[in-house]
Amino acid sequence: MSTNVRDEPRWIPALAILAVFGLLAVLPHHVHVMPVWISYVVVLVVLVPMAAVTLTGSAFWVKAERIAIMLLAAVYAANTAAELADMIGIITIHPPETRAVSLLSSSLAIWVTNVLTFSLLYWQIDRGGPGADEQCKHQAGLVVSAGDGA
């Protein structure tokens, strides 16, 4: 299984992760619930196993990559909930002339982060689509053809 997983290109998700975090770094007046340095640590924690899977293909790094992406999803789901609560505070407390840019940039950040997080989760769960499922079942001898009398 690790050979098939290793052959999947990881530069596309890695580039998406870097692009999203680059966007989040340049957004003006973005609401930050957790310290900014945590985002950089999370990026490293996710990208290092992805690079290691590409280079080595070992089962350890495949598992580490999966755990890192699941942790990324958990951290950013909690962060999104906290940012939404903070945005509600901005709407109710701050004067209208100061909150427009903050609300727009924060809502964009939440949306982009959600797209990235759920795309990575789907990529981890799907692992090659229905064709890969059939190939795994066929290799394991679980596929019953129509002519087998079943």
Short mmCIF file of N, CA and C in Angstrom, two decimals:
data_model
loop_
_atom_site.label_atom_id
_atom_site.label_comp_id
_atom_site.label_asym_id
_atom_site.label_seq_id
_atom_site.Cartn_x
_atom_site.Cartn_y
_atom_site.Cartn_z
N MET A 1 0.82 -1.20 0.00
CA MET A 1 0.00 0.00 0.00
C MET A 1 0.86 1.26 0.00
N SER A 2 2.00 1.25 0.66
CA SER A 2 2.82 2.45 0.76
C SER A 2 3.36 2.87 -0.60
N THR A 3 3.53 1.92 -1.53
CA THR A 3 4.02 2.29 -2.85
C THR A 3 2.98 3.12 -3.58
N ASN A 4 1.69 2.73 -3.51
CA ASN A 4 0.65 3.50 -4.16
C ASN A 4 0.50 4.88 -3.53
N VAL A 5 0.56 4.93 -2.20
CA VAL A 5 0.44 6.20 -1.50
C VAL A 5 1.64 7.09 -1.82
N ARG A 6 2.81 6.50 -1.92
CA ARG A 6 4.01 7.28 -2.22
C ARG A 6 3.94 7.87 -3.62
N ASP A 7 3.30 7.17 -4.55
CA ASP A 7 3.23 7.64 -5.92
C ASP A 7 2.26 8.80 -6.12
N GLU A 8 1.39 9.05 -5.13
CA GLU A 8 0.49 10.18 -5.24
C GLU A 8 1.29 11.47 -5.17
N PRO A 9 1.02 12.41 -6.07
CA PRO A 9 1.76 13.68 -6.01
C PRO A 9 1.37 14.48 -4.78
N ARG A 10 2.36 14.93 -4.06
CA ARG A 10 2.11 15.72 -2.86
C ARG A 10 2.46 17.19 -3.05
N TRP A 11 2.98 17.55 -4.19
CA TRP A 11 3.36 18.94 -4.39
C TRP A 11 2.12 19.82 -4.53
N ILE A 12 1.02 19.29 -5.03
CA ILE A 12 -0.20 20.09 -5.18
C ILE A 12 -0.78 20.45 -3.81
N PRO A 13 -1.01 19.46 -2.90
CA PRO A 13 -1.50 19.86 -1.57
C PRO A 13 -0.49 20.72 -0.81
N ALA A 14 0.80 20.45 -0.97
CA ALA A 14 1.81 21.25 -0.29
C ALA A 14 1.78 22.70 -0.79
N LEU A 15 1.64 22.86 -2.09
CA LEU A 15 1.54 24.20 -2.66
C LEU A 15 0.27 24.91 -2.19
N ALA A 16 -0.83 24.17 -2.08
CA ALA A 16 -2.08 24.76 -1.59
C ALA A 16 -1.93 25.21 -0.14
N ILE A 17 -1.26 24.40 0.68
CA ILE A 17 -1.04 24.77 2.08
C ILE A 17 -0.21 26.05 2.15
N LEU A 18 0.87 26.11 1.39
CA LEU A 18 1.72 27.30 1.41
C LEU A 18 0.99 28.53 0.88
N ALA A 19 0.18 28.36 -0.16
CA ALA A 19 -0.58 29.48 -0.71
C ALA A 19 -1.60 30.02 0.29
N VAL A 20 -2.30 29.13 0.97
CA VAL A 20 -3.29 29.57 1.95
C VAL A 20 -2.63 30.31 3.10
N PHE A 21 -1.54 29.75 3.62
CA PHE A 21 -0.88 30.41 4.74
C PHE A 21 -0.19 31.70 4.31
N GLY A 22 0.25 31.78 3.07
CA GLY A 22 0.76 33.05 2.55
C GLY A 22 -0.34 34.09 2.47
N LEU A 23 -1.53 33.68 2.01
CA LEU A 23 -2.67 34.58 1.95
C LEU A 23 -3.06 35.06 3.34
N LEU A 24 -3.08 34.13 4.29
CA LEU A 24 -3.44 34.50 5.66
C LEU A 24 -2.43 35.47 6.27
N ALA A 25 -1.17 35.35 5.86
CA ALA A 25 -0.13 36.23 6.40
C ALA A 25 -0.27 37.66 5.89
N VAL A 26 -0.80 37.84 4.68
CA VAL A 26 -0.87 39.19 4.11
C VAL A 26 -2.24 39.86 4.25
N LEU A 27 -3.23 39.15 4.75
CA LEU A 27 -4.54 39.77 4.92
C LEU A 27 -4.49 40.88 5.97
N PRO A 28 -5.01 42.06 5.64
CA PRO A 28 -5.00 43.14 6.63
C PRO A 28 -6.10 42.95 7.67
N HIS A 29 -5.80 43.28 8.89
CA HIS A 29 -6.77 43.27 9.99
C HIS A 29 -7.46 41.93 10.19
N HIS A 30 -6.76 40.87 9.90
CA HIS A 30 -7.33 39.54 10.08
C HIS A 30 -7.42 39.22 11.57
N VAL A 31 -8.54 38.66 11.98
CA VAL A 31 -8.73 38.30 13.38
C VAL A 31 -7.87 37.07 13.68
N HIS A 32 -7.00 37.17 14.66
CA HIS A 32 -6.15 36.06 15.08
C HIS A 32 -6.60 35.61 16.46
N VAL A 33 -7.01 34.36 16.57
CA VAL A 33 -7.41 33.82 17.86
C VAL A 33 -6.21 33.19 18.55
N MET A 34 -5.40 32.48 17.79
CA MET A 34 -4.20 31.87 18.36
C MET A 34 -2.98 32.65 17.86
N PRO A 35 -1.86 32.53 18.56
CA PRO A 35 -0.67 33.25 18.12
C PRO A 35 -0.27 32.86 16.69
N VAL A 36 0.30 33.81 15.97
CA VAL A 36 0.66 33.60 14.56
C VAL A 36 1.69 32.50 14.41
N TRP A 37 2.61 32.37 15.35
CA TRP A 37 3.67 31.37 15.23
C TRP A 37 3.12 29.94 15.22
N ILE A 38 1.93 29.72 15.79
CA ILE A 38 1.33 28.39 15.78
C ILE A 38 1.00 27.97 14.35
N SER A 39 0.59 28.90 13.53
CA SER A 39 0.30 28.59 12.13
C SER A 39 1.54 28.09 11.40
N TYR A 40 2.67 28.72 11.67
CA TYR A 40 3.91 28.30 11.02
C TYR A 40 4.36 26.92 11.51
N VAL A 41 4.16 26.65 12.78
CA VAL A 41 4.50 25.33 13.32
C VAL A 41 3.61 24.26 12.70
N VAL A 42 2.33 24.57 12.57
CA VAL A 42 1.39 23.60 11.98
C VAL A 42 1.76 23.32 10.53
N VAL A 43 2.16 24.34 9.79
CA VAL A 43 2.57 24.14 8.40
C VAL A 43 3.76 23.19 8.34
N LEU A 44 4.75 23.41 9.20
CA LEU A 44 5.91 22.52 9.22
C LEU A 44 5.54 21.11 9.62
N VAL A 45 4.65 20.99 10.61
CA VAL A 45 4.25 19.66 11.08
C VAL A 45 3.53 18.88 9.98
N VAL A 46 2.85 19.57 9.09
CA VAL A 46 2.16 18.89 8.00
C VAL A 46 3.09 18.65 6.80
N LEU A 47 3.92 19.63 6.47
CA LEU A 47 4.75 19.51 5.27
C LEU A 47 5.93 18.55 5.43
N VAL A 48 6.47 18.42 6.62
CA VAL A 48 7.61 17.51 6.82
C VAL A 48 7.22 16.06 6.55
N PRO A 49 6.11 15.55 7.13
CA PRO A 49 5.73 14.17 6.78
C PRO A 49 5.37 13.99 5.30
N MET A 50 4.78 15.02 4.68
CA MET A 50 4.45 14.91 3.26
C MET A 50 5.72 14.76 2.43
N ALA A 51 6.74 15.53 2.76
CA ALA A 51 8.02 15.42 2.05
C ALA A 51 8.69 14.08 2.33
N ALA A 52 8.59 13.62 3.56
CA ALA A 52 9.21 12.34 3.93
C ALA A 52 8.53 11.17 3.21
N VAL A 53 7.22 11.23 3.04
CA VAL A 53 6.52 10.17 2.30
C VAL A 53 6.99 10.16 0.85
N THR A 54 7.14 11.34 0.27
CA THR A 54 7.60 11.42 -1.11
C THR A 54 9.01 10.87 -1.27
N LEU A 55 9.87 11.17 -0.31
CA LEU A 55 11.26 10.75 -0.41
C LEU A 55 11.48 9.29 -0.03
N THR A 56 10.81 8.82 1.02
CA THR A 56 11.08 7.47 1.51
C THR A 56 9.97 6.48 1.20
N GLY A 57 8.72 6.90 1.32
CA GLY A 57 7.60 6.00 1.10
C GLY A 57 7.38 5.02 2.23
N SER A 58 8.01 5.25 3.38
CA SER A 58 7.87 4.30 4.48
C SER A 58 6.49 4.41 5.11
N ALA A 59 6.03 3.29 5.66
CA ALA A 59 4.71 3.24 6.28
C ALA A 59 4.64 4.17 7.49
N PHE A 60 5.76 4.36 8.18
CA PHE A 60 5.78 5.27 9.33
C PHE A 60 5.41 6.68 8.91
N TRP A 61 6.01 7.17 7.81
CA TRP A 61 5.75 8.53 7.37
C TRP A 61 4.35 8.68 6.79
N VAL A 62 3.82 7.63 6.18
CA VAL A 62 2.44 7.68 5.69
C VAL A 62 1.49 7.86 6.87
N LYS A 63 1.72 7.12 7.93
CA LYS A 63 0.89 7.24 9.13
C LYS A 63 1.08 8.61 9.79
N ALA A 64 2.33 9.08 9.85
CA ALA A 64 2.61 10.40 10.43
C ALA A 64 1.93 11.50 9.62
N GLU A 65 1.94 11.37 8.30
CA GLU A 65 1.28 12.35 7.44
C GLU A 65 -0.22 12.37 7.70
N ARG A 66 -0.81 11.20 7.81
CA ARG A 66 -2.25 11.11 8.06
C ARG A 66 -2.60 11.75 9.39
N ILE A 67 -1.83 11.44 10.43
CA ILE A 67 -2.08 12.02 11.76
C ILE A 67 -1.90 13.53 11.72
N ALA A 68 -0.87 14.01 11.04
CA ALA A 68 -0.61 15.46 10.96
C ALA A 68 -1.76 16.18 10.27
N ILE A 69 -2.29 15.60 9.21
CA ILE A 69 -3.40 16.24 8.50
C ILE A 69 -4.67 16.21 9.34
N MET A 70 -4.89 15.12 10.07
CA MET A 70 -6.06 15.08 10.95
C MET A 70 -5.93 16.10 12.09
N LEU A 71 -4.70 16.26 12.62
CA LEU A 71 -4.49 17.27 13.66
C LEU A 71 -4.67 18.68 13.09
N LEU A 72 -4.19 18.90 11.87
CA LEU A 72 -4.41 20.20 11.22
C LEU A 72 -5.90 20.50 11.13
N ALA A 73 -6.67 19.51 10.72
CA ALA A 73 -8.11 19.70 10.60
C ALA A 73 -8.74 20.01 11.95
N ALA A 74 -8.33 19.29 12.99
CA ALA A 74 -8.89 19.53 14.32
C ALA A 74 -8.53 20.92 14.85
N VAL A 75 -7.26 21.32 14.67
CA VAL A 75 -6.83 22.63 15.16
C VAL A 75 -7.56 23.74 14.42
N TYR A 76 -7.69 23.62 13.12
CA TYR A 76 -8.33 24.68 12.38
C TYR A 76 -9.85 24.66 12.45
N ALA A 77 -10.45 23.54 12.80
CA ALA A 77 -11.89 23.54 13.09
C ALA A 77 -12.15 24.31 14.38
N ALA A 78 -11.32 24.07 15.40
CA ALA A 78 -11.45 24.81 16.65
C ALA A 78 -11.14 26.29 16.43
N ASN A 79 -10.12 26.58 15.63
CA ASN A 79 -9.76 27.96 15.34
C ASN A 79 -10.88 28.68 14.60
N THR A 80 -11.52 28.00 13.67
CA THR A 80 -12.62 28.61 12.93
C THR A 80 -13.77 28.96 13.85
N ALA A 81 -14.11 28.06 14.76
CA ALA A 81 -15.18 28.34 15.72
C ALA A 81 -14.82 29.55 16.59
N ALA A 82 -13.58 29.62 17.03
CA ALA A 82 -13.15 30.76 17.84
C ALA A 82 -13.14 32.05 17.03
N GLU A 83 -12.71 31.99 15.77
CA GLU A 83 -12.71 33.18 14.92
C GLU A 83 -14.13 33.66 14.65
N LEU A 84 -15.06 32.74 14.46
CA LEU A 84 -16.46 33.14 14.26
C LEU A 84 -17.01 33.83 15.50
N ALA A 85 -16.70 33.29 16.67
CA ALA A 85 -17.13 33.94 17.91
C ALA A 85 -16.51 35.33 18.04
N ASP A 86 -15.23 35.45 17.66
CA ASP A 86 -14.56 36.74 17.71
C ASP A 86 -15.17 37.71 16.71
N MET A 87 -15.56 37.22 15.56
CA MET A 87 -16.19 38.09 14.57
C MET A 87 -17.54 38.59 15.06
N ILE A 88 -18.27 37.76 15.77
CA ILE A 88 -19.54 38.21 16.34
C ILE A 88 -19.28 39.34 17.34
N GLY A 89 -18.20 39.19 18.11
CA GLY A 89 -17.82 40.27 19.01
C GLY A 89 -17.47 41.54 18.27
N ILE A 90 -16.78 41.42 17.14
CA ILE A 90 -16.44 42.61 16.34
C ILE A 90 -17.70 43.28 15.83
N ILE A 91 -18.66 42.50 15.40
CA ILE A 91 -19.91 43.06 14.87
C ILE A 91 -20.65 43.83 15.94
N THR A 92 -20.68 43.30 17.15
CA THR A 92 -21.49 43.92 18.21
C THR A 92 -20.77 45.01 18.98
N ILE A 93 -19.43 44.99 19.07
CA ILE A 93 -18.71 45.93 19.93
C ILE A 93 -18.09 47.09 19.15
N HIS A 94 -17.38 46.80 18.05
CA HIS A 94 -16.64 47.83 17.34
C HIS A 94 -17.56 48.75 16.53
N PRO A 95 -17.15 50.00 16.35
CA PRO A 95 -17.95 50.91 15.53
C PRO A 95 -17.93 50.47 14.06
N PRO A 96 -18.99 50.77 13.32
CA PRO A 96 -19.11 50.31 11.93
C PRO A 96 -17.96 50.73 11.02
N GLU A 97 -17.38 51.90 11.25
CA GLU A 97 -16.34 52.36 10.32
C GLU A 97 -15.02 51.60 10.49
N THR A 98 -14.80 50.92 11.60
CA THR A 98 -13.54 50.19 11.79
C THR A 98 -13.67 48.69 11.54
N ARG A 99 -14.86 48.19 11.42
CA ARG A 99 -15.00 46.74 11.34
C ARG A 99 -15.14 46.19 9.92
N ALA A 100 -15.34 47.01 8.92
CA ALA A 100 -15.60 46.51 7.56
C ALA A 100 -14.43 45.69 7.01
N VAL A 101 -13.23 46.23 7.04
CA VAL A 101 -12.06 45.53 6.50
C VAL A 101 -11.76 44.29 7.34
N SER A 102 -11.89 44.41 8.64
CA SER A 102 -11.62 43.28 9.53
C SER A 102 -12.59 42.14 9.27
N LEU A 103 -13.86 42.46 9.11
CA LEU A 103 -14.85 41.41 8.84
C LEU A 103 -14.64 40.77 7.48
N LEU A 104 -14.33 41.57 6.47
CA LEU A 104 -14.12 41.02 5.13
C LEU A 104 -12.88 40.12 5.09
N SER A 105 -11.78 40.59 5.64
CA SER A 105 -10.56 39.78 5.60
C SER A 105 -10.69 38.53 6.47
N SER A 106 -11.35 38.65 7.60
CA SER A 106 -11.51 37.48 8.48
C SER A 106 -12.45 36.45 7.86
N SER A 107 -13.51 36.91 7.22
CA SER A 107 -14.41 35.95 6.58
C SER A 107 -13.73 35.26 5.41
N LEU A 108 -12.91 35.98 4.66
CA LEU A 108 -12.13 35.37 3.58
C LEU A 108 -11.15 34.34 4.14
N ALA A 109 -10.50 34.68 5.24
CA ALA A 109 -9.55 33.76 5.87
C ALA A 109 -10.26 32.49 6.34
N ILE A 110 -11.41 32.63 6.95
CA ILE A 110 -12.16 31.47 7.42
C ILE A 110 -12.58 30.59 6.25
N TRP A 111 -13.08 31.20 5.19
CA TRP A 111 -13.53 30.43 4.04
C TRP A 111 -12.38 29.67 3.38
N VAL A 112 -11.26 30.36 3.14
CA VAL A 112 -10.11 29.73 2.48
C VAL A 112 -9.55 28.61 3.35
N THR A 113 -9.46 28.83 4.64
CA THR A 113 -8.95 27.80 5.55
C THR A 113 -9.87 26.59 5.57
N ASN A 114 -11.17 26.82 5.55
CA ASN A 114 -12.11 25.69 5.50
C ASN A 114 -11.99 24.90 4.22
N VAL A 115 -11.84 25.58 3.09
CA VAL A 115 -11.67 24.88 1.82
C VAL A 115 -10.41 24.02 1.86
N LEU A 116 -9.31 24.58 2.34
CA LEU A 116 -8.06 23.81 2.42
C LEU A 116 -8.21 22.62 3.37
N THR A 117 -8.73 22.87 4.54
CA THR A 117 -8.84 21.81 5.55
C THR A 117 -9.69 20.65 5.05
N PHE A 118 -10.85 20.93 4.51
CA PHE A 118 -11.72 19.85 4.06
C PHE A 118 -11.22 19.20 2.78
N SER A 119 -10.49 19.93 1.96
CA SER A 119 -9.85 19.31 0.79
C SER A 119 -8.80 18.30 1.22
N LEU A 120 -7.98 18.68 2.20
CA LEU A 120 -6.97 17.75 2.71
C LEU A 120 -7.60 16.55 3.38
N LEU A 121 -8.68 16.77 4.14
CA LEU A 121 -9.38 15.65 4.77
C LEU A 121 -9.95 14.70 3.72
N TYR A 122 -10.57 15.26 2.69
CA TYR A 122 -11.12 14.41 1.63
C TYR A 122 -10.01 13.65 0.92
N TRP A 123 -8.88 14.29 0.69
CA TRP A 123 -7.74 13.64 0.05
C TRP A 123 -7.25 12.48 0.91
N GLN A 124 -7.22 12.65 2.22
CA GLN A 124 -6.79 11.58 3.11
C GLN A 124 -7.80 10.44 3.15
N ILE A 125 -9.07 10.77 3.16
CA ILE A 125 -10.11 9.74 3.28
C ILE A 125 -10.29 9.00 1.95
N ASP A 126 -10.27 9.71 0.84
CA ASP A 126 -10.54 9.10 -0.46
C ASP A 126 -9.41 8.21 -0.94
N ARG A 127 -8.18 8.69 -0.89
CA ARG A 127 -6.97 7.94 -1.27
C ARG A 127 -7.08 7.26 -2.62
N GLY A 128 -7.41 8.00 -3.66
CA GLY A 128 -7.35 7.45 -5.00
C GLY A 128 -8.70 7.18 -5.64
N GLY A 129 -9.78 7.35 -4.93
CA GLY A 129 -11.11 7.21 -5.51
C GLY A 129 -11.59 5.78 -5.58
N PRO A 130 -12.72 5.58 -6.26
CA PRO A 130 -13.32 4.25 -6.32
C PRO A 130 -12.46 3.23 -7.07
N GLY A 131 -11.67 3.68 -8.02
CA GLY A 131 -10.79 2.76 -8.75
C GLY A 131 -9.76 2.13 -7.83
N ALA A 132 -9.25 2.90 -6.87
CA ALA A 132 -8.27 2.36 -5.92
C ALA A 132 -8.92 1.34 -5.00
N ASP A 133 -10.18 1.58 -4.62
CA ASP A 133 -10.90 0.62 -3.78
C ASP A 133 -11.08 -0.71 -4.50
N GLU A 134 -11.46 -0.64 -5.75
CA GLU A 134 -11.65 -1.87 -6.53
C GLU A 134 -10.33 -2.60 -6.72
N GLN A 135 -9.26 -1.85 -6.97
CA GLN A 135 -7.95 -2.47 -7.16
C GLN A 135 -7.49 -3.16 -5.87
N CYS A 136 -7.71 -2.53 -4.72
CA CYS A 136 -7.32 -3.15 -3.44
C CYS A 136 -8.14 -4.41 -3.18
N LYS A 137 -9.44 -4.37 -3.46
CA LYS A 137 -10.29 -5.55 -3.26
C LYS A 137 -9.88 -6.67 -4.21
N HIS A 138 -9.57 -6.31 -5.45
CA HIS A 138 -9.16 -7.31 -6.43
C HIS A 138 -7.85 -7.97 -6.02
N GLN A 139 -6.90 -7.17 -5.55
CA GLN A 139 -5.62 -7.72 -5.10
C GLN A 139 -5.79 -8.61 -3.89
N ALA A 140 -6.77 -8.32 -3.06
CA ALA A 140 -7.00 -9.13 -1.86
C ALA A 140 -7.87 -10.36 -2.17
N GLY A 141 -8.37 -10.48 -3.40
CA GLY A 141 -9.20 -11.61 -3.78
C GLY A 141 -10.64 -11.48 -3.32
N LEU A 142 -11.10 -10.26 -3.08
CA LEU A 142 -12.46 -10.04 -2.59
C LEU A 142 -13.47 -9.75 -3.68
N VAL A 143 -13.02 -9.55 -4.91
CA VAL A 143 -13.92 -9.23 -5.99
C VAL A 143 -14.48 -10.51 -6.57
N VAL A 144 -15.80 -10.59 -6.62
CA VAL A 144 -16.47 -11.75 -7.16
C VAL A 144 -17.00 -11.37 -8.54
N SER A 145 -16.59 -12.09 -9.56
CA SER A 145 -17.06 -11.75 -10.90
C SER A 145 -18.44 -12.38 -11.12
N ALA A 146 -19.13 -11.92 -12.17
CA ALA A 146 -20.50 -12.37 -12.44
C ALA A 146 -20.52 -13.85 -12.84
N GLY A 147 -19.47 -14.38 -13.39
CA GLY A 147 -19.44 -15.75 -13.86
C GLY A 147 -19.07 -16.77 -12.77
N ASP A 148 -18.90 -16.34 -11.51
CA ASP A 148 -18.48 -17.24 -10.44
C ASP A 148 -19.67 -17.94 -9.76
N GLY A 149 -20.87 -17.67 -10.24
CA GLY A 149 -22.04 -18.34 -9.66
C GLY A 149 -22.52 -17.70 -8.38
N ALA A 150 -22.13 -16.52 -8.13
CA ALA A 150 -22.54 -15.84 -6.89
C ALA A 150 -23.81 -15.08 -7.08
#
